[in-house]
């Protein structure tokens, strides 16, 4: 299929000239272009039009998971008939392995994987390998190691009616493809055998493929809804990808294990020569333990540290990453478009990943916790990243040093997109002192008065602090004062951040407190007031770029304004206020010339979190809407009936239905003992 924008919306304001200029640059072969677009000018829509005209797979990189989720939703709205996927780190919690020599402290790797995000990662790579109309919205995790796409494709199985295999052989095949056998609920990457059938749930979608066998062939294929158990179709064929990205054939695994053993001998010899007896013994015990597990079960904790051997890479050679799954031209050069969103933040992140990783790994190797090859389990260097991406478009309201240097190198200027299609102008800025006559005036007291006026109009308020602790304390204080408030910062897990922002837009609460996650790219048109506390404290969070970006959160609302709490006008404040005034003057002149009356952006409230909610959860919610009314009238009767239904489902091996009923019963029990209300109060207070 071709990329096709499905919306009645047409380019307006500065968008038409920006789209034309970007396409001219792409066709001329320019590798780096910068779209300088103010907040609310529709940079994503401009990029979408470029994608539609270019008709190439596209990688969009954002600097955090929350922004990536929002962008994924926007691109899905523009391209509902094309493949738009979300690829971010699947860790809800991640503590990397590390060693601190000064205190002789070893920290073991600890991680909590989000299975739903893992499913979305598989959906991303499988889409890239099977179709051309693909947009992947990713965080910087796209430059971290991923299995070889060639090996991933090599294990791919085409299963069709009449396929020559029996039930036993199919079970062995699934195990060799890293699928796990289960007798309970099917989850992505699992299978189960029931009678003369095998049921498989692939890693990329929430459906079940049921294979029927007659003798030594597949006699039937049925595609079933994973929750309702309704038959979707009876396809003649389907493709089954491996359940893991890291795939190594048996013969190559044996060679890799041998090479790891040889590397161990060399490193032990080196340590003994240097008199590092403790380090040598530590390394020997650990590596031999890992090798024993690899021989017996094909896996060990921290196996990614041996990835160079399994991938057959040379020392220092770059790992496979998500970029390896994108198409290339006949000469091996990239054949896709790369859009780097909020590039002034994202580019430095991409540039800094390698150095931090190497410092930690070198210490582990030096002290005998890992073999030297562990160093090659790493993110891409920035130069390697540049080699592997296609033509790049940087989108930002505040170009950084890198983008400006690339423009100067190519003797180009940024493509400006200052006029908004809505006619909205940059917000008015109000500067207020923090102290008066040497006494603390009370910026919080003043802010509360301003916030209450805005909230009365059913609008929202953003306020930024300098630290996470300040954000949490301020949120608690405002709540005590009667202002419905929540906080958000980097310690809040990905899915919860997305849900908080969605609830904020819906009006579930009125004031959102943050540190720096409230800056780049967050689309919150309901926000009428942005307050920046301690605006004159020079530093990263109060730099020229940070101030312009934060103030831009008020630019999507016709009544948007900014209050800066500052006793002095710093260099950063002077520049940010001057640049905002320049843009505002240009925007007002354009509106006057064209007779435009500014209007607040109206945007449907959607959340990628809703799409990431499992069918299981949605089914439980649907049942509860019906059963809660009956439950209120006769709790005991409803509970008894639900338990009977659950036992009946188990009796006929219908585990999906049993699991739905189990979770519904659990919720109803919470209604009886009051634990649901307690949980709700805890969430609201937080």
XYZ file of C-alpha atoms in Angstrom:
686
model
C 0.000 0.000 0.000
C 1.019 3.605 -0.514
C 1.197 6.248 2.194
C -2.013 8.251 2.091
C -3.057 10.929 4.581
C -6.682 10.314 5.555
C -7.855 13.724 6.713
C -9.787 16.703 5.350
C -7.131 18.954 6.804
C -5.000 20.802 4.240
C -1.648 22.563 4.743
C -2.062 26.164 5.916
C -0.047 29.028 7.417
C 3.658 28.369 6.766
C 3.089 24.654 6.132
C 2.772 24.765 2.279
C 6.091 26.573 1.797
C 7.786 24.370 4.414
C 6.599 21.155 2.703
C 7.748 22.442 -0.704
C 11.169 23.478 0.648
C 11.727 20.146 2.427
C 10.753 18.130 -0.668
C 13.057 20.264 -2.828
C 15.911 19.509 -0.423
C 15.155 15.767 -0.313
C 15.041 15.531 -4.116
C 18.295 17.468 -4.324
C 19.899 14.838 -2.093
C 20.419 17.053 0.965
C 21.207 14.779 3.899
C 20.435 17.268 6.691
C 17.549 19.751 6.759
C 16.134 21.685 9.708
C 12.467 22.610 10.070
C 12.338 25.475 12.561
C 8.704 25.248 13.578
C 7.209 27.033 16.553
C 5.049 25.121 19.000
C 1.606 24.470 17.528
C 2.608 25.207 13.924
C 1.930 21.599 12.881
C 5.443 20.224 12.346
C 4.097 16.655 12.500
C 1.529 17.380 9.768
C 4.270 18.938 7.640
C 6.427 15.819 8.103
C 3.411 13.622 7.272
C 2.961 15.453 3.957
C 6.630 14.943 3.150
C 6.262 11.202 3.896
C 3.205 11.003 1.641
C 5.031 12.675 -1.241
C 8.269 10.749 -0.751
C 6.609 7.301 -0.313
C 9.449 5.779 1.694
C 9.533 3.946 5.052
C 10.208 6.480 7.787
C 11.901 6.431 11.175
C 10.751 9.129 13.598
C 12.968 9.485 16.688
C 11.789 11.228 19.857
C 13.808 11.903 23.009
C 11.445 10.242 25.481
C 8.769 7.538 25.563
C 5.920 9.912 26.374
C 6.579 12.133 23.364
C 7.081 9.043 21.185
C 3.656 7.743 22.278
C 2.012 11.045 21.410
C 3.722 11.187 18.011
C 2.732 7.586 17.254
C -0.901 8.490 17.910
C -0.671 11.575 15.669
C 0.847 9.627 12.784
C -1.793 6.915 13.219
C -4.481 9.574 12.900
C -2.879 10.842 9.679
C -2.178 7.366 8.242
C -4.916 5.012 9.571
C -4.513 2.630 6.608
C -0.742 2.347 6.864
C 1.552 0.662 9.395
C 2.492 3.071 12.194
C 4.337 1.408 15.068
C 5.805 2.344 18.452
C 9.324 1.154 19.340
C 10.769 2.072 22.728
C 12.724 0.355 25.471
C 10.649 -2.473 26.942
C 11.959 -1.914 30.458
C 9.578 -0.422 33.018
C 12.536 -0.549 35.389
C 16.189 -1.016 34.485
C 19.266 -1.062 36.712
C 22.326 -1.878 34.569
C 25.118 -4.088 35.804
C 27.911 -1.973 37.292
C 30.956 -2.044 39.567
C 32.295 0.819 41.709
C 35.974 0.104 42.536
C 36.277 2.846 45.172
C 33.780 1.106 47.462
C 34.194 -2.408 46.001
C 30.465 -2.463 45.239
C 29.021 -4.705 42.538
C 25.486 -3.944 41.332
C 23.758 -6.784 39.538
C 21.555 -6.053 36.554
C 17.901 -5.768 37.502
C 15.110 -5.228 35.000
C 11.361 -5.382 34.720
C 10.124 -5.984 31.180
C 6.818 -4.626 29.905
C 5.364 -7.481 27.817
C 3.025 -5.211 25.885
C 5.852 -2.921 24.744
C 7.847 -6.022 23.795
C 4.911 -7.081 21.602
C 4.902 -3.660 19.937
C 8.653 -3.960 19.251
C 8.061 -7.266 17.460
C 5.202 -5.689 15.505
C 7.620 -2.935 14.395
C 10.347 -5.243 13.084
C 7.882 -7.599 11.420
C 6.181 -4.696 9.642
C 9.543 -3.453 8.345
C 10.368 -6.886 6.934
C 7.006 -7.458 5.250
C 5.793 -4.106 3.843
C 6.925 -0.683 2.593
C 4.293 1.686 4.021
C 5.803 1.730 7.518
C 6.414 4.543 10.000
C 8.273 3.601 13.176
C 8.126 6.131 16.009
C 11.028 5.282 18.294
C 12.983 6.531 21.276
C 16.796 6.458 21.316
C 16.529 2.729 22.133
C 16.550 2.291 18.339
C 20.373 2.519 18.424
C 20.769 -0.315 20.961
C 21.567 -3.914 20.046
C 18.896 -6.070 18.441
C 19.152 -9.476 16.797
C 20.260 -9.911 13.189
C 17.376 -9.335 10.731
C 18.838 -11.995 8.419
C 18.683 -14.646 11.165
C 15.260 -13.378 12.242
C 13.982 -13.878 8.684
C 15.746 -17.214 8.288
C 13.735 -18.728 11.146
C 10.478 -17.326 9.718
C 8.001 -20.116 8.934
C 5.312 -20.061 6.278
C 2.540 -22.311 7.561
C -0.226 -23.328 5.167
C -2.907 -25.953 4.794
C -1.317 -29.160 3.557
C 2.048 -28.239 5.146
C 3.921 -31.527 5.682
C 4.466 -31.873 9.423
C 2.805 -33.635 12.307
C 1.776 -32.365 15.724
C 4.979 -33.540 17.472
C 7.259 -31.989 14.852
C 5.324 -28.707 15.038
C 5.854 -28.575 18.805
C 9.611 -29.051 18.294
C 9.599 -26.330 15.618
C 7.886 -23.867 17.943
C 10.391 -24.544 20.733
C 13.257 -23.994 18.267
C 11.634 -20.630 17.407
C 11.785 -19.659 21.120
C 8.031 -20.023 21.733
C 7.130 -21.199 25.240
C 4.697 -24.015 25.939
C 1.878 -23.409 28.390
C -1.250 -25.144 29.641
C -2.816 -21.897 30.858
C -3.699 -18.587 29.164
C -2.000 -17.911 25.862
C 0.110 -14.774 25.765
C 2.272 -13.464 22.876
C 5.122 -15.888 22.192
C 3.365 -18.928 23.715
C 1.660 -22.073 22.416
C -0.284 -24.999 23.790
C -1.360 -28.430 22.550
C -5.002 -29.413 23.044
C -5.947 -32.842 21.668
C -4.918 -33.034 18.029
C -4.598 -29.285 17.667
C -1.880 -26.741 18.434
C -2.767 -23.160 19.367
C -0.191 -20.396 18.878
C -0.251 -16.708 19.815
C 2.365 -14.856 17.721
C 4.490 -12.092 19.213
C 3.058 -9.214 17.200
C -0.740 -9.500 17.580
C -3.369 -10.625 20.066
C -4.849 -13.471 18.045
C -4.588 -17.252 18.189
C -3.798 -19.490 15.234
C -5.255 -22.957 15.777
C -3.667 -25.689 13.663
C -5.530 -28.939 13.095
C -3.588 -32.061 12.055
C -4.593 -35.046 9.945
C -1.778 -37.575 9.814
C 1.439 -35.839 8.789
C 0.011 -32.565 7.510
C -1.745 -29.404 8.661
C -5.393 -29.992 7.779
C -6.872 -26.684 8.970
C -5.885 -23.179 10.090
C -8.262 -21.069 12.154
C -7.591 -17.477 13.204
C -9.321 -16.780 16.532
C -9.802 -13.673 18.662
C -7.501 -14.133 21.653
C -10.152 -13.146 24.210
C -13.650 -13.650 22.846
C -12.653 -16.886 21.090
C -14.667 -15.794 18.066
C -13.421 -17.130 14.743
C -11.984 -14.283 12.689
C -11.170 -16.244 9.525
C -9.849 -19.524 8.171
C -6.743 -18.465 6.225
C -4.983 -20.762 3.815
C -1.602 -19.590 5.075
C 0.135 -17.338 7.608
C 3.692 -16.352 8.498
C 5.149 -17.051 11.928
C 8.172 -15.071 13.122
C 10.420 -16.237 15.985
C 9.394 -15.214 19.493
C 12.712 -13.446 20.189
C 14.784 -10.959 18.210
C 18.043 -12.708 19.112
C 18.073 -15.894 17.052
C 21.065 -18.216 16.645
C 20.992 -21.591 14.830
C 22.193 -24.615 16.846
C 25.426 -25.124 14.873
C 26.374 -21.456 15.179
C 25.574 -21.471 18.893
C 28.097 -24.280 19.378
C 30.764 -22.271 17.520
C 29.929 -19.181 19.608
C 30.294 -21.168 22.858
C 33.692 -22.476 21.702
C 34.838 -18.922 20.863
C 33.699 -17.640 24.255
C 35.806 -20.391 25.855
C 38.846 -19.343 23.810
C 38.364 -15.688 24.753
C 38.144 -16.719 28.418
C 41.514 -18.527 28.189
C 43.154 -15.450 26.639
C 41.763 -13.084 29.251
C 42.755 -15.396 32.149
C 46.262 -15.568 30.752
C 46.365 -11.733 30.586
C 45.098 -11.319 34.165
C 47.618 -13.821 35.560
C 50.425 -12.064 33.730
C 49.323 -8.771 35.335
C 49.064 -10.411 38.771
C 45.275 -9.995 38.925
C 44.551 -13.308 40.658
C 41.218 -12.212 42.191
C 39.951 -10.830 38.879
C 41.003 -14.002 37.036
C 39.190 -16.302 39.460
C 36.074 -14.110 39.436
C 35.962 -14.133 35.630
C 36.640 -17.879 35.372
C 33.821 -18.860 37.736
C 31.273 -16.551 36.205
C 32.012 -17.349 32.552
C 32.205 -21.122 33.074
C 28.836 -20.979 34.862
C 27.337 -19.044 31.932
C 28.821 -21.473 29.410
C 27.349 -24.462 31.267
C 23.893 -22.875 31.139
C 24.266 -22.065 27.435
C 25.141 -25.683 26.656
C 22.287 -27.079 28.723
C 19.411 -24.659 28.163
C 20.736 -22.326 25.456
C 20.441 -19.250 27.664
C 21.938 -17.502 30.716
C 21.369 -14.233 32.535
C 23.311 -11.480 30.802
C 23.651 -13.480 27.578
C 23.557 -10.180 25.650
C 27.117 -9.581 26.872
C 28.222 -12.410 24.584
C 26.223 -11.116 21.586
C 29.323 -10.410 19.490
C 30.092 -14.140 19.353
C 26.518 -15.143 18.567
C 26.235 -12.484 15.838
C 29.669 -13.490 14.423
C 30.854 -9.871 14.624
C 34.472 -8.758 14.791
C 35.820 -6.888 17.826
C 34.678 -3.272 17.668
C 32.107 -3.944 14.948
C 28.751 -2.184 15.385
C 25.802 -4.264 16.622
C 22.581 -4.902 14.725
C 19.879 -2.426 15.740
C 16.382 -1.424 14.647
C 18.076 0.514 11.823
C 19.274 -2.821 10.398
C 15.633 -3.750 9.692
C 15.004 -0.745 7.439
C 15.405 -1.189 3.658
C 18.590 -0.382 1.761
C 19.363 0.401 -1.868
C 21.313 -1.915 -4.173
C 24.594 -0.266 -3.084
C 23.777 -0.893 0.601
C 22.988 2.763 1.431
C 19.856 3.522 3.521
C 16.590 3.801 1.588
C 14.343 5.472 4.137
C 13.622 8.882 5.649
C 14.605 9.855 9.198
C 12.752 12.572 11.111
C 14.410 13.600 14.379
C 11.785 15.296 16.520
C 12.840 18.029 18.966
C 16.333 17.537 17.590
C 17.989 20.011 19.963
C 17.375 17.401 22.712
C 17.299 14.141 20.735
C 20.610 14.592 18.865
C 22.678 15.123 22.056
C 20.997 12.018 23.521
C 21.939 9.944 20.483
C 25.469 11.336 20.684
C 25.906 10.588 24.375
C 24.659 7.003 24.652
C 27.892 5.298 23.578
C 30.292 7.098 25.963
C 28.241 6.388 29.085
C 27.819 2.723 28.180
C 31.518 2.219 27.450
C 32.675 3.758 30.721
C 30.554 1.303 32.714
C 31.537 -1.724 30.601
C 35.277 -0.959 30.716
C 35.169 -1.000 34.521
C 33.390 -4.387 34.525
C 35.973 -5.876 32.148
C 38.944 -4.402 34.008
C 37.836 -5.994 37.294
C 36.958 -9.422 35.941
C 33.181 -9.253 35.882
C 32.920 -9.529 32.104
C 34.949 -10.649 29.093
C 36.299 -7.911 26.765
C 33.674 -8.874 24.152
C 30.992 -7.476 26.494
C 32.143 -4.018 25.382
C 30.679 -4.767 21.940
C 27.199 -5.183 23.441
C 26.613 -1.477 23.057
C 24.614 1.302 21.394
C 25.801 2.760 18.099
C 28.389 5.507 18.067
C 26.963 8.712 16.629
C 29.058 8.375 13.464
C 27.706 4.826 13.008
C 24.173 6.128 13.495
C 24.723 8.784 10.815
C 25.964 6.140 8.367
C 22.902 3.942 8.927
C 20.080 6.471 8.613
C 18.668 7.968 5.452
C 18.143 11.623 4.692
C 17.428 13.459 7.926
C 14.930 16.174 8.772
C 15.386 17.841 12.164
C 12.216 19.392 13.603
C 12.572 21.874 16.454
C 11.572 25.340 17.624
C 15.113 25.928 18.891
C 17.886 24.423 16.690
C 20.928 23.236 18.650
C 24.633 23.589 17.874
C 24.675 20.405 15.782
C 21.803 21.447 13.506
C 23.229 24.965 13.088
C 26.665 23.531 12.243
C 25.151 21.226 9.592
C 23.269 24.164 8.073
C 26.458 26.255 7.969
C 28.386 23.340 6.460
C 25.854 23.041 3.616
C 25.411 26.844 3.374
C 21.709 26.535 4.143
C 19.223 28.291 6.407
C 16.560 26.623 8.542
C 13.131 26.278 6.933
C 10.937 28.451 9.143
C 7.381 27.540 10.093
C 6.350 30.394 12.353
C 2.815 31.121 11.151
C 0.320 28.696 12.672
C -2.655 27.421 10.613
C -4.930 28.388 13.522
C -3.692 31.984 13.567
C -2.535 31.513 17.163
C 0.308 33.773 18.230
C 3.034 33.149 20.769
C 1.812 33.750 24.353
C 2.066 37.011 26.236
C 4.812 37.019 28.859
C 4.381 38.426 32.347
C 7.514 38.788 34.521
C 7.001 38.875 38.285
C 9.541 39.251 41.035
C 10.223 36.509 43.536
C 11.416 38.770 46.368
C 10.432 42.246 47.440
C 12.477 44.496 49.753
C 14.631 41.510 50.666
C 11.688 39.419 51.794
C 10.300 36.310 50.151
C 7.236 37.511 48.281
C 5.757 34.074 47.762
C 5.759 32.976 44.127
C 3.668 29.957 45.123
C 0.987 32.160 46.695
C 0.878 34.342 43.599
C 0.775 31.288 41.328
C -2.156 29.760 43.229
C -4.168 32.963 42.753
C -3.404 32.939 39.004
C -4.167 29.229 38.697
C -7.546 29.533 40.425
C -8.650 32.225 37.957
C -7.737 29.988 35.019
C -9.313 26.833 36.489
C -12.631 28.677 36.945
C -12.735 28.937 33.130
C -12.310 25.146 32.861
C -8.782 25.553 31.476
C -5.567 23.825 32.582
C -2.369 25.006 34.234
C 1.243 23.869 33.909
C 3.948 24.787 36.400
C 7.615 23.805 36.235
C 10.073 23.396 39.092
C 13.824 22.760 39.210
C 13.864 19.307 40.855
C 11.738 16.155 41.139
C 11.426 16.619 44.904
C 10.165 20.174 44.419
C 7.607 18.900 41.883
C 6.292 16.265 44.295
C 6.193 18.650 47.268
C 4.453 21.360 45.237
C 1.851 18.882 43.955
C 1.087 17.842 47.562
C 0.904 21.465 48.715
C -1.437 22.524 45.885
C -3.689 19.518 46.566
C -3.924 20.565 50.235
C -4.938 24.051 49.047
C -7.802 22.602 47.019
C -6.182 22.645 43.569
C -6.566 19.238 41.883
C -2.947 18.501 40.998
C -0.629 15.723 39.851
C 3.090 15.638 39.123
C 5.080 14.008 36.360
C 8.814 13.368 36.003
C 11.229 10.708 34.778
C 10.618 8.373 37.743
C 6.968 7.945 36.743
C 6.748 4.815 34.557
C 6.016 5.175 30.826
C 2.409 3.992 30.725
C 1.476 6.032 33.800
C 2.972 9.199 32.276
C 0.826 8.741 29.174
C -2.295 8.141 31.272
C -1.596 11.195 33.474
C -1.291 13.467 30.422
C -4.488 12.048 28.926
C -6.380 12.558 32.215
C -4.992 16.108 32.395
C -6.441 16.918 28.974
C -9.767 15.333 29.945
C -10.003 17.562 33.022
C -9.683 14.790 35.600
C -7.395 17.271 37.379
C -6.505 20.928 36.698
C -2.821 21.509 37.414
C 0.204 19.496 36.283
C 3.582 19.990 37.942
C 6.776 18.861 36.232
C 10.476 19.401 35.785
C 11.572 19.093 32.172
C 9.126 16.526 30.754
C 6.646 19.368 30.213
C 8.803 20.952 27.537
C 9.350 19.585 24.073
C 6.566 18.298 21.890
C 3.781 17.725 24.418
C 0.523 18.685 22.727
C -1.781 20.128 25.409
C -4.181 22.666 23.810
C -6.274 22.934 26.988
C -3.373 24.682 28.780
C -4.040 28.391 29.285
C -1.355 29.239 31.826
C 2.281 28.182 32.044
C 4.173 29.263 35.158
C 7.949 28.921 35.434
C 9.197 29.089 39.012
C 12.707 30.413 39.688
C 13.029 31.437 36.034
C 16.227 33.407 36.732
C 18.207 30.370 37.955
C 20.593 29.939 34.990
C 21.256 26.330 34.031
C 20.037 23.496 31.836
C 16.389 23.809 32.915
C 16.420 27.599 32.555
C 18.537 27.913 29.395
C 17.417 29.833 26.288
C 16.167 26.623 24.669
C 14.405 25.296 27.776
C 12.619 28.594 28.407
C 11.360 28.963 24.810
C 10.187 25.347 24.738
C 8.444 25.562 28.112
C 6.730 28.834 27.227
C 5.567 27.207 23.998
C 3.234 24.920 25.966
C 0.862 27.924 26.192
C 0.894 28.558 22.432
C -1.947 26.197 21.509
C -4.607 28.174 23.359
C -5.934 31.577 22.264
C -5.845 32.737 25.916
C -2.399 31.245 26.506
C 0.021 33.244 28.623
C 3.223 32.726 30.575
C 4.206 33.958 34.019
C 7.958 34.035 34.704
C 8.963 34.337 38.350
C 12.325 36.120 38.308
C 14.156 38.885 40.208
C 16.629 39.548 37.411
C 16.666 39.267 33.629
C 19.362 36.715 32.826
C 20.996 36.311 29.418
C 18.770 33.298 28.727
C 15.606 35.162 29.735
C 16.548 38.146 27.574
C 17.044 35.951 24.497
C 13.907 33.836 25.090
C 11.691 36.894 25.617
C 13.217 38.665 22.585
C 12.749 35.648 20.285
C 9.152 35.155 21.476
C 8.395 38.852 20.833
C 9.950 38.606 17.312
C 7.764 35.669 16.391
C 4.688 37.204 17.987
C 5.130 40.414 15.990
C 5.416 38.468 12.719
C 2.366 36.332 13.556
C 0.166 39.303 14.482
C 1.150 41.097 11.241
C 0.244 38.008 9.177
C -3.138 37.666 10.904
C -3.920 41.362 10.338
C -2.980 41.163 6.653
C -5.106 38.048 6.030
C -7.996 38.917 8.342
C -7.426 35.863 10.568
C -9.018 35.558 13.998
C -6.952 33.151 16.167
C -8.707 30.043 17.463
C -7.702 27.549 20.151
C -6.625 24.217 18.701
C -9.398 21.633 19.051
C -7.979 18.154 19.213
C -9.682 14.873 20.020
C -8.357 13.375 23.235
C -6.786 10.023 22.434
C -4.105 8.004 24.130
C -1.810 5.304 22.848
C -2.291 3.807 26.315
C -5.853 2.923 25.298
C -4.492 0.974 22.322
C -1.883 -0.693 24.504
C -4.562 -1.807 26.927
C -4.998 -5.527 26.377
C -8.150 -7.055 24.944
C -8.347 -8.974 28.208
C -8.616 -5.753 30.251
C -11.137 -4.261 27.822
C -13.303 -7.377 28.036
C -13.225 -7.314 31.861
C -14.219 -3.620 31.811
C -17.097 -4.336 29.408
C -18.452 -7.138 31.595
C -18.211 -5.009 34.732
C -20.347 -2.266 33.178
C -23.178 -4.781 32.913
C -22.588 -6.893 36.030
C -22.004 -4.064 38.540
C -25.675 -3.085 38.394
C -26.758 -6.660 39.160
C -24.014 -6.912 41.799
C -25.371 -3.886 43.689
C -28.794 -5.551 43.927
C -27.617 -9.039 44.953
C -23.830 -9.362 45.518
C -23.874 -12.977 46.783
C -25.926 -14.296 43.876
C -23.707 -12.599 41.269
C -20.488 -13.833 42.916
C -21.820 -17.385 43.090
C -22.831 -17.333 39.431
C -19.478 -15.865 38.323
C -17.542 -18.570 40.197
C -19.739 -21.257 38.604
C -19.060 -19.809 35.147
C -15.317 -19.701 35.836
C -15.233 -23.361 36.949
C -17.270 -24.358 33.892
C -14.801 -22.539 31.593
C -11.861 -24.327 33.230
C -13.647 -27.655 32.803
C -13.790 -27.243 29.014
C -10.201 -25.842 28.882
C -11.436 -22.362 27.925
C -8.720 -20.613 29.925
C -9.176 -17.147 28.355
C -12.794 -16.928 29.519
C -11.805 -18.324 32.929
C -9.116 -15.635 33.292
C -11.592 -12.879 32.398
C -14.060 -14.165 34.982
C -11.256 -14.533 37.551
C -10.300 -10.859 37.193
C -13.922 -9.748 37.250
C -14.454 -11.721 40.496
C -11.318 -10.135 41.962
C -12.699 -6.649 41.241
C -16.130 -7.513 42.682
C -14.467 -8.853 45.842
C -12.717 -5.476 46.094
C -16.109 -3.792 45.978
C -17.269 -5.970 48.857
C -14.292 -5.387 51.180
C -13.738 -1.739 50.201
C -10.202 -2.249 48.858
C -11.146 -0.691 45.480
C -12.062 2.589 47.181
C -8.829 2.582 49.198
C -6.785 2.012 46.020
C -8.636 4.829 44.247
C -7.961 7.230 47.145
C -4.243 6.320 47.097
C -4.041 7.045 43.357
C -5.892 10.334 43.726
C -3.715 11.492 46.623
C -0.579 10.659 44.620
